[in-house]
mmCIF file of C-alpha atoms and ligand atoms in Angstrom:
data_model
loop_
_atom_site.group_PDB
_atom_site.id
_atom_site.type_symbol
_atom_site.label_atom_id
_atom_site.label_comp_id
_atom_site.label_asym_id
_atom_site.label_seq_id
_atom_site.Cartn_x
_atom_site.Cartn_y
_atom_site.Cartn_z
ATOM 1 C CA MET A 202 -9.911 24.650 3.468
ATOM 2 C CA GLN A 203 -12.041 27.385 1.938
ATOM 3 C CA ALA A 204 -9.541 30.022 3.053
ATOM 4 C CA LEU A 205 -6.731 28.001 1.461
ATOM 5 C CA MET A 206 -8.662 27.770 -1.802
ATOM 6 C CA GLY A 207 -9.629 31.421 -1.794
ATOM 7 C CA PHE A 208 -13.350 30.699 -1.474
ATOM 8 C CA ARG A 209 -15.836 32.399 0.787
ATOM 9 C CA LEU A 210 -18.860 30.175 0.276
ATOM 10 C CA PRO A 211 -21.420 29.665 3.055
ATOM 11 C CA THR A 212 -21.326 25.979 3.981
ATOM 12 C CA LEU A 213 -23.856 23.700 5.695
ATOM 13 C CA GLY A 214 -22.748 20.899 7.981
ATOM 14 C CA SER A 215 -24.639 17.627 8.227
ATOM 15 C CA VAL A 216 -25.805 16.348 11.592
ATOM 16 C CA TYR A 217 -27.497 12.980 11.814
ATOM 17 C CA ILE A 218 -29.039 11.239 14.803
ATOM 18 C CA LEU A 219 -27.638 7.756 14.483
ATOM 19 C CA THR A 220 -29.618 4.640 15.283
ATOM 20 C CA PRO A 221 -27.898 1.225 15.259
ATOM 21 C CA LYS A 222 -29.540 0.389 11.923
ATOM 22 C CA VAL A 223 -28.388 3.545 10.116
ATOM 23 C CA ALA A 224 -24.983 3.448 11.812
ATOM 24 C CA SER A 225 -24.551 -0.105 10.591
ATOM 25 C CA LEU A 226 -25.487 0.872 6.996
ATOM 26 C CA MET A 227 -22.996 3.730 7.082
ATOM 27 C CA ASN A 228 -20.366 1.479 8.629
ATOM 28 C CA GLN A 229 -20.742 -0.931 5.714
ATOM 29 C CA GLY A 230 -20.279 1.911 3.220
ATOM 30 C CA ASN A 231 -23.836 1.705 1.880
ATOM 31 C CA ILE A 232 -24.466 5.445 2.093
ATOM 32 C CA PRO A 233 -22.094 7.429 -0.139
ATOM 33 C CA GLY A 234 -20.047 9.999 1.703
ATOM 34 C CA ALA A 235 -21.139 8.821 5.166
ATOM 35 C CA VAL A 236 -18.564 7.026 7.295
ATOM 36 C CA VAL A 237 -19.254 5.439 10.688
ATOM 37 C CA PRO A 238 -16.094 3.818 12.065
ATOM 38 C CA ASP A 239 -16.310 0.576 14.060
ATOM 39 C CA ARG A 240 -15.739 2.379 17.373
ATOM 40 C CA LEU A 241 -18.655 4.770 16.795
ATOM 41 C CA LEU A 242 -20.890 1.902 15.687
ATOM 42 C CA LYS A 243 -20.143 0.075 18.924
ATOM 43 C CA MET A 244 -20.880 3.209 20.975
ATOM 44 C CA VAL A 245 -24.249 3.650 19.234
ATOM 45 C CA ARG A 246 -25.169 -0.003 19.685
ATOM 46 C CA ASP A 247 -24.296 0.153 23.403
ATOM 47 C CA GLU A 248 -26.345 3.322 23.847
ATOM 48 C CA TRP A 249 -29.391 1.830 22.145
ATOM 49 C CA THR A 250 -29.658 -1.214 24.405
ATOM 50 C CA ASP A 251 -32.231 1.090 25.970
ATOM 51 C CA SER A 252 -34.069 3.116 23.303
ATOM 52 C CA ALA A 253 -34.756 6.192 25.492
ATOM 53 C CA ARG A 254 -31.083 6.298 26.491
ATOM 54 C CA GLY A 255 -30.059 5.788 22.876
ATOM 55 C CA ARG A 256 -32.191 8.683 21.644
ATOM 56 C CA ALA A 257 -30.937 10.961 24.451
ATOM 57 C CA ALA A 258 -27.333 10.083 23.608
ATOM 58 C CA GLY A 259 -28.015 10.704 19.921
ATOM 59 C CA ILE A 260 -29.494 14.128 20.668
ATOM 60 C CA GLU A 261 -26.542 15.068 22.874
ATOM 61 C CA ARG A 262 -24.063 13.966 20.173
ATOM 62 C CA ALA A 263 -26.017 15.898 17.516
ATOM 63 C CA ALA A 264 -26.028 19.060 19.684
ATOM 64 C CA ARG A 265 -22.294 18.773 20.298
ATOM 65 C CA LEU A 266 -21.587 18.246 16.611
ATOM 66 C CA GLY A 267 -23.799 21.219 15.744
ATOM 67 C CA ALA A 268 -21.872 23.358 18.249
ATOM 68 C CA VAL A 269 -18.540 22.212 16.806
ATOM 69 C CA LEU A 270 -19.651 22.943 13.242
ATOM 70 C CA LYS A 271 -20.872 26.391 14.242
ATOM 71 C CA GLY A 272 -17.607 27.040 16.058
ATOM 72 C CA LEU A 273 -15.622 25.985 13.004
ATOM 73 C CA GLY A 274 -17.468 28.522 10.890
ATOM 74 C CA TYR A 275 -20.224 26.558 9.173
ATOM 75 C CA ARG A 276 -23.186 28.829 8.396
ATOM 76 C CA GLY A 277 -25.825 26.286 9.233
ATOM 77 C CA ILE A 278 -26.565 22.630 9.788
ATOM 78 C CA HIS A 279 -28.868 20.124 8.181
ATOM 79 C CA ILE A 280 -30.352 17.830 10.798
ATOM 80 C CA GLY A 281 -31.232 14.322 9.678
ATOM 81 C CA GLY A 282 -32.561 11.193 11.331
ATOM 82 C CA VAL A 283 -35.252 13.073 13.253
ATOM 83 C CA HIS A 284 -38.079 11.172 11.538
ATOM 84 C CA LYS A 285 -40.609 14.013 11.588
ATOM 85 C CA ARG A 286 -40.208 14.469 15.361
ATOM 86 C CA PHE A 287 -39.811 18.208 15.726
ATOM 87 C CA GLU A 288 -39.330 17.640 19.423
ATOM 88 C CA SER A 289 -35.903 16.122 18.672
ATOM 89 C CA VAL A 290 -34.918 19.183 16.610
ATOM 90 C CA ALA A 291 -36.027 21.498 19.414
ATOM 91 C CA ARG A 292 -34.028 19.522 21.956
ATOM 92 C CA ILE A 293 -30.919 19.661 19.735
ATOM 93 C CA LEU A 294 -31.216 23.429 19.214
ATOM 94 C CA ASP A 295 -31.873 24.113 22.905
ATOM 95 C CA ARG A 296 -28.906 22.020 23.946
ATOM 96 C CA MET A 297 -26.692 23.679 21.315
ATOM 97 C CA LYS A 298 -27.508 27.044 22.792
ATOM 98 C CA GLN A 299 -26.393 25.858 26.225
ATOM 99 C CA ILE A 300 -23.058 24.453 25.104
ATOM 100 C CA GLU A 301 -21.978 26.328 21.982
ATOM 101 C CA ASN A 302 -19.340 28.418 23.765
ATOM 102 C CA ARG A 303 -17.607 25.246 24.859
ATOM 103 C CA TRP A 304 -17.381 23.799 21.336
ATOM 104 C CA PRO A 305 -13.574 23.189 21.357
ATOM 105 C CA ASP A 306 -14.130 20.825 24.339
ATOM 106 C CA PHE A 307 -16.154 18.545 22.056
ATOM 107 C CA LEU A 308 -13.712 18.250 19.172
ATOM 108 C CA SER A 309 -12.254 15.034 20.552
ATOM 109 C CA ASP A 310 -15.763 13.479 20.608
ATOM 110 C CA PHE A 311 -15.597 13.381 16.826
ATOM 111 C CA ASP A 312 -12.039 12.213 16.391
ATOM 112 C CA PHE A 313 -12.325 8.657 15.110
ATOM 113 C CA SER A 314 -9.191 8.780 13.028
ATOM 114 C CA PRO A 315 -7.286 5.512 12.688
ATOM 115 C CA PRO A 316 -3.795 5.324 14.201
ATOM 116 C CA GLY A 317 -1.219 6.773 11.835
ATOM 117 C CA GLY A 318 -3.949 8.327 9.638
ATOM 118 C CA PHE A 319 -3.416 11.422 7.533
ATOM 119 C CA HIS A 320 -4.437 14.760 9.033
ATOM 120 C CA ALA A 321 -4.926 17.600 6.574
ATOM 121 C CA PHE A 322 -4.262 20.143 9.316
ATOM 122 C CA PRO A 323 -2.114 19.941 12.431
ATOM 123 C CA GLU A 324 -4.010 19.016 15.567
ATOM 124 C CA PRO A 325 -5.798 20.506 17.392
ATOM 125 C CA ALA A 326 -7.978 21.911 14.625
ATOM 126 C CA THR A 327 -9.011 25.526 15.000
ATOM 127 C CA PRO A 328 -10.623 27.723 12.342
ATOM 128 C CA ALA A 329 -7.397 29.536 11.483
ATOM 129 C CA VAL A 330 -4.994 26.630 11.458
ATOM 130 C CA LEU A 331 -2.367 26.981 8.765
ATOM 131 C CA PRO A 332 -0.334 25.573 7.186
ATOM 132 C CA HIS A 333 -1.783 22.302 5.981
ATOM 133 C CA ASN A 334 -0.099 18.934 5.819
ATOM 134 C CA TYR A 335 -0.777 18.161 2.165
ATOM 135 C CA GLY A 336 2.264 16.695 0.516
ATOM 136 C CA ARG A 337 4.284 16.278 3.683
ATOM 137 C CA LYS A 338 4.094 12.495 3.566
ATOM 138 C CA PRO A 339 6.624 10.922 1.187
ATOM 139 C CA ILE A 340 4.848 8.988 -1.552
ATOM 140 C CA ARG A 341 6.364 6.136 -3.540
ATOM 141 C CA MET A 342 5.156 5.419 -7.049
ATOM 142 C CA PRO A 343 5.880 2.365 -9.159
ATOM 143 C CA PHE A 344 8.323 2.830 -12.034
ATOM 144 C CA LEU A 345 5.690 2.806 -14.788
ATOM 145 C CA GLY A 346 3.576 5.362 -12.941
ATOM 146 C CA ARG A 347 6.604 7.638 -12.526
ATOM 147 C CA LEU A 348 7.514 7.267 -16.193
ATOM 148 C CA HIS A 349 3.940 8.026 -17.310
ATOM 149 C CA PHE A 350 3.766 11.102 -15.086
ATOM 150 C CA ARG A 351 7.175 12.462 -16.085
ATOM 151 C CA LEU A 352 6.667 11.920 -19.824
ATOM 152 C CA LEU A 353 3.354 13.756 -19.840
ATOM 153 C CA GLU A 354 4.708 16.450 -17.552
ATOM 154 C CA LEU A 355 7.574 17.023 -19.992
ATOM 155 C CA ALA A 356 5.178 17.120 -22.956
ATOM 156 C CA HIS A 357 3.127 19.756 -21.198
ATOM 157 C CA THR A 358 6.175 21.809 -20.328
ATOM 158 C CA LEU A 359 7.340 21.764 -23.939
ATOM 159 C CA PHE A 360 4.095 22.039 -25.876
ATOM 160 C CA PHE A 361 1.253 23.246 -23.658
ATOM 161 C CA ASN A 362 2.692 26.057 -21.632
ATOM 162 C CA THR A 363 1.727 29.566 -22.644
ATOM 163 C CA ASP A 364 4.811 30.891 -20.874
ATOM 164 C CA ALA A 365 7.125 28.801 -23.076
ATOM 165 C CA SER A 366 9.218 30.703 -25.603
ATOM 166 C CA LEU A 367 7.784 28.596 -28.446
ATOM 167 C CA ALA A 368 4.153 29.268 -27.462
ATOM 168 C CA PRO A 369 3.620 32.025 -30.119
ATOM 169 C CA LEU A 370 4.954 29.633 -32.788
ATOM 170 C CA TYR A 371 2.562 26.854 -31.659
ATOM 171 C CA GLN A 372 -0.279 29.331 -31.842
ATOM 172 C CA ARG A 373 0.612 30.353 -35.414
ATOM 173 C CA LEU A 374 0.980 26.701 -36.439
ATOM 174 C CA SER A 375 -2.359 25.872 -34.839
ATOM 175 C CA LYS A 376 -4.048 28.616 -36.856
ATOM 176 C CA TRP A 377 -2.622 27.123 -40.041
ATOM 177 C CA PHE A 378 -3.718 23.563 -39.126
ATOM 178 C CA ASP A 379 -7.143 24.846 -38.213
ATOM 179 C CA VAL A 380 -7.930 26.265 -41.641
ATOM 180 C CA ASN A 381 -6.451 23.332 -43.623
ATOM 181 C CA PRO A 382 -8.866 20.394 -43.316
ATOM 182 C CA SER A 383 -6.416 17.674 -44.449
ATOM 183 C CA ALA A 384 -3.623 18.853 -42.161
ATOM 184 C CA ARG A 385 -6.102 19.236 -39.325
ATOM 185 C CA ALA A 386 -7.360 15.670 -39.835
ATOM 186 C CA ILE A 387 -3.793 14.282 -39.793
ATOM 187 C CA LEU A 388 -2.952 16.204 -36.619
ATOM 188 C CA HIS A 389 -6.167 15.056 -34.973
ATOM 189 C CA PHE A 390 -5.395 11.444 -35.912
ATOM 190 C CA ALA A 391 -1.866 11.709 -34.445
ATOM 191 C CA GLU A 392 -3.275 13.254 -31.275
ATOM 192 C CA ASN A 393 -5.848 10.493 -30.905
ATOM 193 C CA VAL A 394 -3.330 7.683 -31.342
ATOM 194 C CA GLY A 395 -0.897 9.160 -28.806
ATOM 195 C CA LYS A 396 -3.527 10.025 -26.245
ATOM 196 C CA GLN A 397 -5.364 6.759 -26.681
ATOM 197 C CA VAL A 398 -2.193 4.856 -25.798
ATOM 198 C CA MET A 399 -1.143 7.134 -22.960
ATOM 199 C CA LEU A 400 -4.499 8.129 -21.476
ATOM 200 C CA ASP A 401 -7.318 6.026 -22.916
ATOM 201 C CA CYS A 402 -8.526 9.348 -24.348
ATOM 202 C CA ARG A 403 -12.251 9.736 -25.142
ATOM 203 C CA GLN A 404 -11.740 12.693 -27.495
ATOM 204 C CA CYS A 405 -13.638 15.220 -25.458
ATOM 205 C CA GLY A 406 -11.755 18.030 -27.188
ATOM 206 C CA ASP A 407 -11.350 19.973 -23.949
ATOM 207 C CA CYS A 408 -8.412 18.310 -22.266
ATOM 208 C CA ALA A 409 -8.149 18.500 -18.489
ATOM 209 C CA ILE A 410 -5.337 16.066 -17.778
ATOM 210 C CA GLN A 411 -3.086 18.809 -16.436
ATOM 211 C CA HIS A 412 -5.537 19.297 -13.550
ATOM 212 C CA LEU A 413 -5.435 15.584 -12.624
ATOM 213 C CA ALA A 414 -1.691 14.993 -12.558
ATOM 214 C CA PHE A 415 -1.838 13.919 -16.222
ATOM 215 C CA GLN A 416 -4.723 11.469 -16.078
ATOM 216 C CA CYS A 417 -7.929 11.625 -18.086
ATOM 217 C CA PRO A 418 -11.130 12.460 -16.155
ATOM 218 C CA GLU A 419 -13.278 11.147 -19.004
ATOM 219 C CA SER A 420 -11.882 7.608 -19.079
ATOM 220 C CA GLY A 421 -10.603 7.504 -15.483
ATOM 221 C CA CYS A 422 -13.772 8.611 -13.674
ATOM 222 C CA PRO A 423 -17.135 6.945 -14.497
ATOM 223 C CA LYS A 424 -18.843 10.206 -13.540
ATOM 224 C CA HIS A 425 -16.391 12.286 -15.641
ATOM 225 C CA ILE A 426 -15.878 14.563 -12.662
ATOM 226 C CA ARG A 427 -13.357 17.362 -13.085
ATOM 227 C CA ASN A 428 -13.628 18.594 -9.516
ATOM 228 C CA GLY A 429 -13.372 15.413 -7.464
ATOM 229 C CA ALA A 430 -13.531 13.310 -5.532
ATOM 230 C CA CYS A 431 -17.289 12.819 -5.584
ATOM 231 C CA GLY A 432 -17.838 11.788 -1.980
ATOM 232 C CA GLY A 433 -18.736 8.228 -2.876
ATOM 233 C CA SER A 434 -15.170 6.984 -2.949
ATOM 234 C CA ARG A 435 -14.164 4.878 0.013
ATOM 235 C CA ASN A 436 -10.680 3.928 1.151
ATOM 236 C CA GLY A 437 -9.403 5.283 -2.144
ATOM 237 C CA ARG A 438 -11.684 3.031 -4.209
ATOM 238 C CA CYS A 439 -14.193 4.127 -6.869
ATOM 239 C CA GLU A 440 -17.850 4.008 -5.812
ATOM 240 C CA VAL A 441 -19.029 2.783 -9.225
ATOM 241 C CA TYR A 442 -16.241 0.249 -9.819
ATOM 242 C CA PRO A 443 -14.866 -0.746 -6.389
ATOM 243 C CA ASP A 444 -12.161 -2.853 -8.044
ATOM 244 C CA ARG A 445 -10.606 0.399 -9.343
ATOM 245 C CA TRP A 446 -8.770 3.110 -7.492
ATOM 246 C CA CYS A 447 -10.592 6.446 -7.511
ATOM 247 C CA ILE A 448 -8.823 8.647 -10.038
ATOM 248 C CA TRP A 449 -8.769 11.464 -7.498
ATOM 249 C CA HIS A 450 -6.983 9.231 -5.028
ATOM 250 C CA GLN A 451 -4.448 8.562 -7.774
ATOM 251 C CA THR A 452 -4.264 12.254 -8.579
ATOM 252 C CA TYR A 453 -3.314 13.075 -5.020
ATOM 253 C CA LEU A 454 -0.639 10.359 -4.951
ATOM 254 C CA ARG A 455 0.880 11.599 -8.214
ATOM 255 C CA TRP A 456 0.960 15.240 -7.144
ATOM 256 C CA ALA A 457 2.303 14.286 -3.728
ATOM 257 C CA TYR A 458 5.009 12.146 -5.349
ATOM 258 C CA ALA A 459 6.057 15.175 -7.412
ATOM 259 C CA GLY A 460 5.934 17.471 -4.360
ATOM 260 C CA LYS A 461 3.070 19.428 -5.921
ATOM 261 C CA SER A 462 0.121 18.376 -3.794
ATOM 262 C CA ASN A 463 -0.791 22.044 -3.443
ATOM 263 C CA GLU A 464 -2.366 21.541 -6.870
ATOM 264 C CA MET A 465 -5.239 19.783 -5.096
ATOM 265 C CA ILE A 466 -6.297 23.015 -3.423
ATOM 266 C CA GLN A 467 -5.724 25.451 -6.260
ATOM 267 C CA GLY A 468 -9.419 26.002 -6.831
ATOM 268 C CA CYS A 469 -12.145 24.732 -9.094
ATOM 269 C CA ILE A 470 -11.626 23.476 -12.612
ATOM 270 C CA PRO A 471 -13.908 25.082 -15.207
ATOM 271 C CA PRO A 472 -16.602 22.862 -16.718
ATOM 272 C CA ARG A 473 -15.992 20.931 -19.898
ATOM 273 C CA LYS A 474 -17.083 22.611 -23.127
ATOM 274 C CA TRP A 475 -19.285 20.018 -24.738
ATOM 275 C CA GLU A 476 -19.363 21.815 -28.066
ATOM 276 C CA LEU A 477 -15.715 20.752 -28.538
ATOM 277 C CA ASP A 478 -16.520 17.031 -28.377
ATOM 278 C CA ARG A 479 -14.470 14.993 -30.883
ATOM 279 C CA THR A 480 -12.348 17.948 -31.994
ATOM 280 C CA SER A 481 -8.608 18.403 -31.468
ATOM 281 C CA SER A 482 -7.890 19.406 -27.892
ATOM 282 C CA TRP A 483 -4.394 20.454 -28.967
ATOM 283 C CA LEU A 484 -5.757 23.037 -31.397
ATOM 284 C CA ASN A 485 -8.467 24.060 -28.956
ATOM 285 C CA PHE A 486 -5.834 24.734 -26.317
ATOM 286 C CA HIS A 487 -3.519 26.787 -28.501
ATOM 287 C CA LEU A 488 -6.374 28.728 -30.057
ATOM 288 C CA GLY A 489 -7.917 29.530 -26.660
ATOM 289 C CA ARG A 490 -11.149 27.663 -27.356
ATOM 290 C CA ASP A 491 -11.134 25.178 -24.480
ATOM 291 C CA HIS A 492 -12.240 25.615 -20.861
ATOM 292 C CA GLN A 493 -9.008 27.400 -20.189
ATOM 293 C CA GLY A 494 -10.044 30.127 -22.573
ATOM 294 C CA ALA A 495 -12.299 31.204 -19.709
ATOM 295 C CA SER A 496 -15.020 32.729 -21.844
ATOM 296 C CA ALA A 497 -17.817 32.101 -19.382
ATOM 297 C CA GLU A 498 -18.040 33.858 -16.068
ATOM 298 C CA PHE A 499 -17.832 30.646 -14.076
ATOM 299 C CA ALA A 500 -14.778 29.524 -16.035
ATOM 300 C CA ARG A 501 -13.119 32.887 -15.349
ATOM 301 C CA PHE A 502 -13.932 32.499 -11.669
ATOM 302 C CA CYS A 503 -12.356 29.032 -11.624
ATOM 303 C CA CYS A 504 -9.409 29.995 -13.766
ATOM 304 C CA SER A 505 -8.435 32.848 -11.526
ATOM 305 C CA ARG A 506 -7.970 30.185 -8.837
ATOM 306 C CA ALA A 507 -6.707 27.315 -10.943
ATOM 307 C CA SER A 508 -3.818 29.134 -12.622
ATOM 308 C CA CYS A 509 -5.196 28.734 -16.095
ATOM 309 C CA GLY A 510 -5.889 31.146 -18.860
ATOM 310 C CA PRO A 511 -5.915 31.558 -22.616
ATOM 311 C CA PRO A 512 -2.774 31.957 -24.688
ATOM 312 C CA GLY A 513 -1.404 35.421 -24.215
ATOM 313 C CA SER A 514 -3.542 36.123 -21.163
ATOM 314 C CA GLY A 515 -0.490 36.340 -18.937
ATOM 315 C CA ILE A 516 -1.973 33.658 -16.692
ATOM 316 C CA SER A 517 0.121 30.528 -16.559
ATOM 317 C CA ILE A 518 -1.389 27.355 -17.892
ATOM 318 C CA GLY A 519 -0.524 23.796 -18.699
ATOM 319 C CA MET A 520 2.332 23.187 -16.335
ATOM 320 C CA LYS A 521 0.730 22.241 -13.139
HETATM 321 S S1 LIG B 827 -9.571 14.993 -20.910
HETATM 322 FE FE1 LIG B 827 -10.542 14.801 -22.963
HETATM 323 S S2 LIG B 827 -8.915 15.220 -24.483
HETATM 324 FE FE2 LIG B 827 -7.908 14.882 -22.455
HETATM 325 S S3 LIG B 827 -7.323 12.728 -22.493
HETATM 326 FE FE3 LIG B 827 -9.372 12.836 -21.529
HETATM 327 S S4 LIG B 827 -10.920 12.608 -23.170
HETATM 328 FE FE4 LIG B 827 -8.884 13.009 -24.119
#
């Protein structure tokens, strides 16, 4: 995934020695980001009918997972569930040393995917497997969802695309609006009404809908995350409001519907510029003031991977 996104960041894997109690908590979704499927829970419970056998099985599984993670290119592992017993850590590391060359043999130990589930990469997984499977599964969207997506996509193509022939005109107009307080207030009002209806806009002034398949991260995600999902979502549902779909789940479906799911791996989205709160995101975009203006180093780093850039930068923006 990192290679696909153009990143070279050292990554730690997480290895946890499961006991029936912790496995059960994870199985019920009580620990964000941790998933223990029913089959694994049953295996752990069976192993722990005898506690010494359970701990030995847990250590063996941890060593195998550590070996797999190392083989896949992780730079290190974080070992959890050892409960201050360094002896368990030592046993895991010793066992890893014995078996690490055989790591591909253990991949199937950690395959708990449900039948018919989505695989991001073709099986069997190896470090250099390309291409990915994103967007290969046909996605159906209800009529209103399609209409919403297409309308906003069209608006972005016409008005928020620095490659468009009218972009220099929009920039000149924006400069005029910006220095005329009454005109600016009217434009801001019109923007708010339209975006309130279409997006439940919160007036952040630094619009990011083009990164989320034309959905608002401020109103759609309780954590306002612009680089999601957060890890707490489960079966596509929001961690904070389980009655809602996670907006990042919806983002994937919308991009996949449009055949543009590659957008999900285009790189990081620059952070929101809080100083623009409650100002016109339209003007901020055309005048190069928003996150896409890439003034900060981190924003430049993200933008070089997220196909964004300020007006006239030569980097395409808006149409995602
Ligand atoms: S990202 Fe900001 S400007 Fe865009 S719709 Fe959401 S709150 Fe409004």
